[in-house]
CSV table of C-alpha atoms in Angstrom, one decimal:
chain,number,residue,atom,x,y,z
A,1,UNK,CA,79.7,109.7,-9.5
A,2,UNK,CA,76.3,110.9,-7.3
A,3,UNK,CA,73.5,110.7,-9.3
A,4,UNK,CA,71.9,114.2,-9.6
A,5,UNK,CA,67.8,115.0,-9.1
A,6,UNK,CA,67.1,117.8,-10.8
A,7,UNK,CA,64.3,119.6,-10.2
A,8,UNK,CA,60.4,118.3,-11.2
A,9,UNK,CA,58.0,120.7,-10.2
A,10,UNK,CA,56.3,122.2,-12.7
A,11,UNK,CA,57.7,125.6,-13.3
A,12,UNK,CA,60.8,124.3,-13.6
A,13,UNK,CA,59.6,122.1,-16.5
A,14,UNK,CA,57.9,125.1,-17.9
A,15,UNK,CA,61.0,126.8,-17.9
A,16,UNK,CA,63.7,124.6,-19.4
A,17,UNK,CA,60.5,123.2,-21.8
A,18,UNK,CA,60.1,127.1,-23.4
A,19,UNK,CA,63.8,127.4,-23.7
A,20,UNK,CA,64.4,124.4,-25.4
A,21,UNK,CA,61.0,124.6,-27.5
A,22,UNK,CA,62.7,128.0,-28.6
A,23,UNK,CA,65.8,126.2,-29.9
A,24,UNK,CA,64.2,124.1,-31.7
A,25,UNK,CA,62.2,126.6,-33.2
A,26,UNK,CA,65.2,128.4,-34.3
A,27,UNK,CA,65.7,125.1,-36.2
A,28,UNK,CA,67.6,122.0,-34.5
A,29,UNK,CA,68.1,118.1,-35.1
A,30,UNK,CA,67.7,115.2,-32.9
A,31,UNK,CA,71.1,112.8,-33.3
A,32,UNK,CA,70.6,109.4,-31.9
A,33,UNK,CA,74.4,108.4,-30.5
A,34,UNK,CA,75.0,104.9,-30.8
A,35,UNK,CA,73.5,103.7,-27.1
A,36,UNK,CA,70.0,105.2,-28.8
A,37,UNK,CA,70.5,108.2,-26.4
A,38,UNK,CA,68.8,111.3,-28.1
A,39,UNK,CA,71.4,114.3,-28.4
A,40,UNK,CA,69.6,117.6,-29.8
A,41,UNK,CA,72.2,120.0,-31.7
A,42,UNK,CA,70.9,123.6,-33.3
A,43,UNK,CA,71.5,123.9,-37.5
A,44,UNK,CA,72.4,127.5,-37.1
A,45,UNK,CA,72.3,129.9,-34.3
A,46,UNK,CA,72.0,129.5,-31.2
A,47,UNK,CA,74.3,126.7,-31.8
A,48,UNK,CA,73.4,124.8,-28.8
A,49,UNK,CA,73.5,120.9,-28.4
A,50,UNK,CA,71.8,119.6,-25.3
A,51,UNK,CA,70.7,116.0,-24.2
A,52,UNK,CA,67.3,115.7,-22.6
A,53,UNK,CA,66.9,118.8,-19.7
A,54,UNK,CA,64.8,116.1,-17.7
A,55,UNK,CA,67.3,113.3,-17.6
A,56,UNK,CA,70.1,112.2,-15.0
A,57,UNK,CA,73.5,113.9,-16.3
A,58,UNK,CA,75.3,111.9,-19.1
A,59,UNK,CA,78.5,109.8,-18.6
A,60,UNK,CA,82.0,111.3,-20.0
A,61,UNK,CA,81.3,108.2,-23.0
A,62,UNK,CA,78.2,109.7,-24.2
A,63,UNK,CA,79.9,113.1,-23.6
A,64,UNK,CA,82.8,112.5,-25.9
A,65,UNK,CA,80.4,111.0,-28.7
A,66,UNK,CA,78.1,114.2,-28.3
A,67,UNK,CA,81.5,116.2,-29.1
A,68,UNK,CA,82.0,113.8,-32.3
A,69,UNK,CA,78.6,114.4,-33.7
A,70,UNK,CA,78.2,118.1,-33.0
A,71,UNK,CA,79.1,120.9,-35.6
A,72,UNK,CA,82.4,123.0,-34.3
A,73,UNK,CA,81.5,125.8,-32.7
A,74,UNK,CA,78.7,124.0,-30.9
A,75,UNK,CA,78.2,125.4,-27.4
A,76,UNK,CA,76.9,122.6,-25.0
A,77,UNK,CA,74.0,122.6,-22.2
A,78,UNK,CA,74.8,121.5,-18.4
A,79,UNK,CA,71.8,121.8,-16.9
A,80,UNK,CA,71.5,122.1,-13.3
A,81,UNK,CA,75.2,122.9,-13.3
A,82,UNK,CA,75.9,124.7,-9.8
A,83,UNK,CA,74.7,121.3,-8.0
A,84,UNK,CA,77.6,120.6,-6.1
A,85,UNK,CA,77.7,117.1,-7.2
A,86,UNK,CA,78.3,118.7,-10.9
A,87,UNK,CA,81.8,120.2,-10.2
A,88,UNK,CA,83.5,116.3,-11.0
A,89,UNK,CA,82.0,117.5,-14.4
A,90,UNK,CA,84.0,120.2,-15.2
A,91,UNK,CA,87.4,119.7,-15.5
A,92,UNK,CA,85.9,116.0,-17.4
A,93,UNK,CA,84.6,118.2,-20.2
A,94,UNK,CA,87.8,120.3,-20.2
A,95,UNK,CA,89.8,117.2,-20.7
A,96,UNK,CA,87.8,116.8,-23.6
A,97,UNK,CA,88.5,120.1,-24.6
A,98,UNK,CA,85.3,122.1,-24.0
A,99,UNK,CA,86.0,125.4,-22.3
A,100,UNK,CA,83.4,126.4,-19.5
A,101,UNK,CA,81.6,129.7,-20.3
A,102,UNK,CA,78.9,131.7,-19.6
A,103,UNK,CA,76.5,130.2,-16.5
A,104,UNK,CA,72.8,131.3,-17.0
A,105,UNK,CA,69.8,131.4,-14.1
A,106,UNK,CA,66.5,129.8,-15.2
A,107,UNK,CA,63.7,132.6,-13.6
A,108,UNK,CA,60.3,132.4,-13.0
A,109,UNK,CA,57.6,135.4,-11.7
A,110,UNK,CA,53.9,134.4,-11.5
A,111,UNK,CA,52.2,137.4,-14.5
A,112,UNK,CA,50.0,137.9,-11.4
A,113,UNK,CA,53.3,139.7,-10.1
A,114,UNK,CA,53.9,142.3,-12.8
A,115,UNK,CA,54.9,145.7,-11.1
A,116,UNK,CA,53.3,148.8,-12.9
A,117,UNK,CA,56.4,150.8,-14.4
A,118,UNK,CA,57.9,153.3,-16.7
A,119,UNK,CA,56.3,151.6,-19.6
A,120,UNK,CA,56.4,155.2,-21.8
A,121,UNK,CA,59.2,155.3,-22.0
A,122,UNK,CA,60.2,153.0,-25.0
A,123,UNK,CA,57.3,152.0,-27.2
A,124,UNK,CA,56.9,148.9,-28.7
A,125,UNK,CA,57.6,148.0,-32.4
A,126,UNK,CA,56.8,144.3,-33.9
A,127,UNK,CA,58.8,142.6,-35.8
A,128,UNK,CA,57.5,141.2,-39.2
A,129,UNK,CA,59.5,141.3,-42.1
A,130,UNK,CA,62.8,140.4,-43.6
A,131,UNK,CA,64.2,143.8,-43.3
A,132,UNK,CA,63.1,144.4,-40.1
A,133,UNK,CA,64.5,140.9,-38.9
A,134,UNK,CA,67.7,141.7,-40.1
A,135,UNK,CA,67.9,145.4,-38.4
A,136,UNK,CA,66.6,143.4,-35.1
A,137,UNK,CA,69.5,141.2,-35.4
A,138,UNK,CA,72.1,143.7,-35.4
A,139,UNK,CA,71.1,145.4,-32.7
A,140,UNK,CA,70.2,142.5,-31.2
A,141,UNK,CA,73.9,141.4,-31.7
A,142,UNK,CA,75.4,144.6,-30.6
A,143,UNK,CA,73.5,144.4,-27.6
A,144,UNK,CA,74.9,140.9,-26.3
A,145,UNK,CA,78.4,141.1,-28.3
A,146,UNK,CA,78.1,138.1,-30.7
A,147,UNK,CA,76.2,137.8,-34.3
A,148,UNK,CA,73.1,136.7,-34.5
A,149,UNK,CA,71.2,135.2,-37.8
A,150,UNK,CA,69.0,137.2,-39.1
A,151,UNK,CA,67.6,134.1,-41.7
A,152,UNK,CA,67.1,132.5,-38.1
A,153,UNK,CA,65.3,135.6,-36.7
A,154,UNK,CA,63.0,136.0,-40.3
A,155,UNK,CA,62.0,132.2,-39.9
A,156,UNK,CA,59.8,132.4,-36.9
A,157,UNK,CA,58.0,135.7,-37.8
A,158,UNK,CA,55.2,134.0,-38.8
A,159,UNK,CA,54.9,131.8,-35.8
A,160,UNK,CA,51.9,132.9,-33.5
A,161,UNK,CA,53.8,131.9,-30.3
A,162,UNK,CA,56.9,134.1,-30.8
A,163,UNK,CA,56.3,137.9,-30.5
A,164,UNK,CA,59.7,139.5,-31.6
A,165,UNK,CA,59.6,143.5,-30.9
A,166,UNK,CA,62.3,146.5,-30.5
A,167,UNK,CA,62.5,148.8,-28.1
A,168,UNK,CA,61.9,152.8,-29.8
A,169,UNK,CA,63.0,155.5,-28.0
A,170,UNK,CA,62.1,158.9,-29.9
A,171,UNK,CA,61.4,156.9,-32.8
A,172,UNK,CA,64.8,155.2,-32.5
A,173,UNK,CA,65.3,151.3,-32.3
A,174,UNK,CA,67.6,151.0,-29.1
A,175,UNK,CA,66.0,148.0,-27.2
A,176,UNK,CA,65.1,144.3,-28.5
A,177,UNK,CA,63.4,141.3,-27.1
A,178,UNK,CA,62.0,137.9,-28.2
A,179,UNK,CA,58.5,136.5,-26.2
A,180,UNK,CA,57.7,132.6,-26.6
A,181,UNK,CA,54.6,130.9,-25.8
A,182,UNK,CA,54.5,127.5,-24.2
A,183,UNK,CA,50.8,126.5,-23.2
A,184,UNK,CA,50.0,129.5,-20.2
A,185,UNK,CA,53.8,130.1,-19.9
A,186,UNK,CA,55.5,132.8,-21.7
A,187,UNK,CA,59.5,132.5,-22.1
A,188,UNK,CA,61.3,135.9,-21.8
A,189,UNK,CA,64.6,136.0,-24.3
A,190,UNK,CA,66.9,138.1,-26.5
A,191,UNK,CA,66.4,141.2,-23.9
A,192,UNK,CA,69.1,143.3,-25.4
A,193,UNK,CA,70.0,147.7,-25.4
A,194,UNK,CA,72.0,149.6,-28.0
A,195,UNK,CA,75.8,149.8,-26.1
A,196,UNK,CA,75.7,153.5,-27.0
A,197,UNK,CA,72.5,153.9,-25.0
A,198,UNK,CA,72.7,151.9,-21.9
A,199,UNK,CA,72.3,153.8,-18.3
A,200,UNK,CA,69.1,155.3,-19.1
A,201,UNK,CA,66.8,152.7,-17.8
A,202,UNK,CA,65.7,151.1,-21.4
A,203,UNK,CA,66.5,147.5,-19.9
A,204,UNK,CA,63.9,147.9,-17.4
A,205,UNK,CA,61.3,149.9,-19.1
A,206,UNK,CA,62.0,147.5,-21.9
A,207,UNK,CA,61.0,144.3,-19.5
A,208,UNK,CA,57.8,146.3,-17.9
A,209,UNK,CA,56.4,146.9,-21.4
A,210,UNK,CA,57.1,143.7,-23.1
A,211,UNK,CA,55.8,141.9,-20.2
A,212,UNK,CA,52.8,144.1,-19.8
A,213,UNK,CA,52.2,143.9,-23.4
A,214,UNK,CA,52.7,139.8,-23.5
A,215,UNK,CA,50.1,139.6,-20.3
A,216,UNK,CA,47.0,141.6,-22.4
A,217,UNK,CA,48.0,139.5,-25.4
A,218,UNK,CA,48.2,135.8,-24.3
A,219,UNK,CA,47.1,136.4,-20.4
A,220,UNK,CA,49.7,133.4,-19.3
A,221,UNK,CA,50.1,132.1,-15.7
A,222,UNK,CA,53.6,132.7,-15.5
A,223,UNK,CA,56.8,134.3,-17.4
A,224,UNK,CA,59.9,132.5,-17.3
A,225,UNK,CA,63.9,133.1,-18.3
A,226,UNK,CA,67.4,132.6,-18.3
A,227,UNK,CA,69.5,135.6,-16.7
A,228,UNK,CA,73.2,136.5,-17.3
A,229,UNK,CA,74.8,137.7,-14.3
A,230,UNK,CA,74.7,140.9,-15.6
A,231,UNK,CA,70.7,140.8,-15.9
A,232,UNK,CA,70.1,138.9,-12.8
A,233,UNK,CA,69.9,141.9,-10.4
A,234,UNK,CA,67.0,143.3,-12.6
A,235,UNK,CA,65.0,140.3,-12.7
A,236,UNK,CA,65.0,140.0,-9.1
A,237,UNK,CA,63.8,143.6,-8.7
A,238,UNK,CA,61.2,142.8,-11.4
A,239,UNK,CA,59.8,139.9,-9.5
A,240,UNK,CA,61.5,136.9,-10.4
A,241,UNK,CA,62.7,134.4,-8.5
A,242,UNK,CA,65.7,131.8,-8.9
A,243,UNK,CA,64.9,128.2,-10.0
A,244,UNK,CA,68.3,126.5,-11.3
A,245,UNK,CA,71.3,127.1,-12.9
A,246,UNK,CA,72.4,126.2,-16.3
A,247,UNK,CA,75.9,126.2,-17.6
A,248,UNK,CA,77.2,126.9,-21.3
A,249,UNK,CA,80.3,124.8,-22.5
A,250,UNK,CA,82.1,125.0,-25.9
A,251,UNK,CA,85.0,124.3,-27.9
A,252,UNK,CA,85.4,127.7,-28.8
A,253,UNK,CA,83.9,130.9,-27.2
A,254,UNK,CA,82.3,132.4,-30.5
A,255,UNK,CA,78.8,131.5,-30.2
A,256,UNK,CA,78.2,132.3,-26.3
């Protein structure tokens, strides 16, 4: 198989460092396979189990031991997945029956970049009890189509680096997202709108003010995420530009 060079610059560290700081944040464990490689798996939601972002792509034996040790339901992490010399990769993890799923674009966009916008337009609420963390988490889940934990959710609210707000219009909740703080970078996640209220622009006024709200709070050098296809277009308007691509794999499609 080729050996694979993923990317070392820095904002590409920053990038898959926030996201994978976030995971464990949500709360995660570090599995040590029987070679003493390290294999990370999430205790709750996001169920995600990932080996080391910055290391050459594991062989199908350490694959196939990853599967043993993970919870069912697990969804695993191929970074760097649309290298071409990661297609041999695919129909290997299928034979060991994990089902390729949703393919995610790691972002990046200097904070010197931020485009003034329709920030009025939804106001800012801050998350920071129990009840509230458990309202943001249905919406939240309604927004991307799968639950989400609120205990999860009500375990970081306390954490000075995660800044989890919703979206009001007219006093309403309709709009959620989750900030992360890594150093100077700040990780953009959980960007989500109420179903019944999409087409009115709350996805992009919801970005302008959470990003122009995390720039006067933390003043960071850059902001960085991980677009759907679906959110990709936006994030490109915004300002951000493509670094790699990550692909989700699992055993069953619940937790994507």
């Amino acid at each position: 198989m080729t050996a694979i060079t993923l990317p070392t610059d820095d904002s590409y560290a920053a990038n898959v460092d926030n996201l994978t700081g976030l995971w464990q944040h949500f709360g995660s464990t570090a599995v040590q396979l029987p070679d003493n490689t390290t294999l990370h798996l999430s205790t709750a939601w996001p169920h995600r189990a990932w080996f080391n972002p910055h290391a050459q792509p594991q062989p199908l034996s350490r694959w196939k031991q990853a599967i043993e040790a993970a919870p069912p339901g697990s969804t695993f992490v191929v970074w760097d997945v649309a290298h071409p010399a990661q297609q041999c990769w695919h129909k290997r993890l299928q034979s060991l029956g994990l089902a390729p799923g949703a393919t995610l674009t790691g972002m990046n966009m200097p904070a010197a970049d931020i485009a003034p916008g329709n920030e009025a337009l939804v106001s800012l609420k801050t998350i920071t009890d129990s009840g509230q963390a458990r309202l943001w988490a249905q919406l939240c889940g309604r927004s991307f189509g799968y639950p989400i934990d609120e205990r999860v959710i009500a375990g970081v609210l306390d954490n000075p680096d995660i800044w989890i707000m919703a979206g009001l219009l007219r006093g309403q909740p309709v709009a959620t997202t989750l900030l992360y703080r890594t150093g100077d970078v700040v990780g953009v996640h959980q960007v989500g709108v109420d179903p019944e209220q999409r087409g009115l622009g709350l996805a992009r006024a919801m970005m302008q003010s959470a990003l122009s709200a995390a720039n006067k709070k933390w003043r960071p050098s850059r902001f960085v995420l991980q677009a759907s296809e679906q959110g990709r277009g936006l994030y490109r308007q915004l300002g951000f530009r493509q670094q790699f691509t990550l692909g989700l794999f699992s055993l069953n499609q619940i937790h994507q």
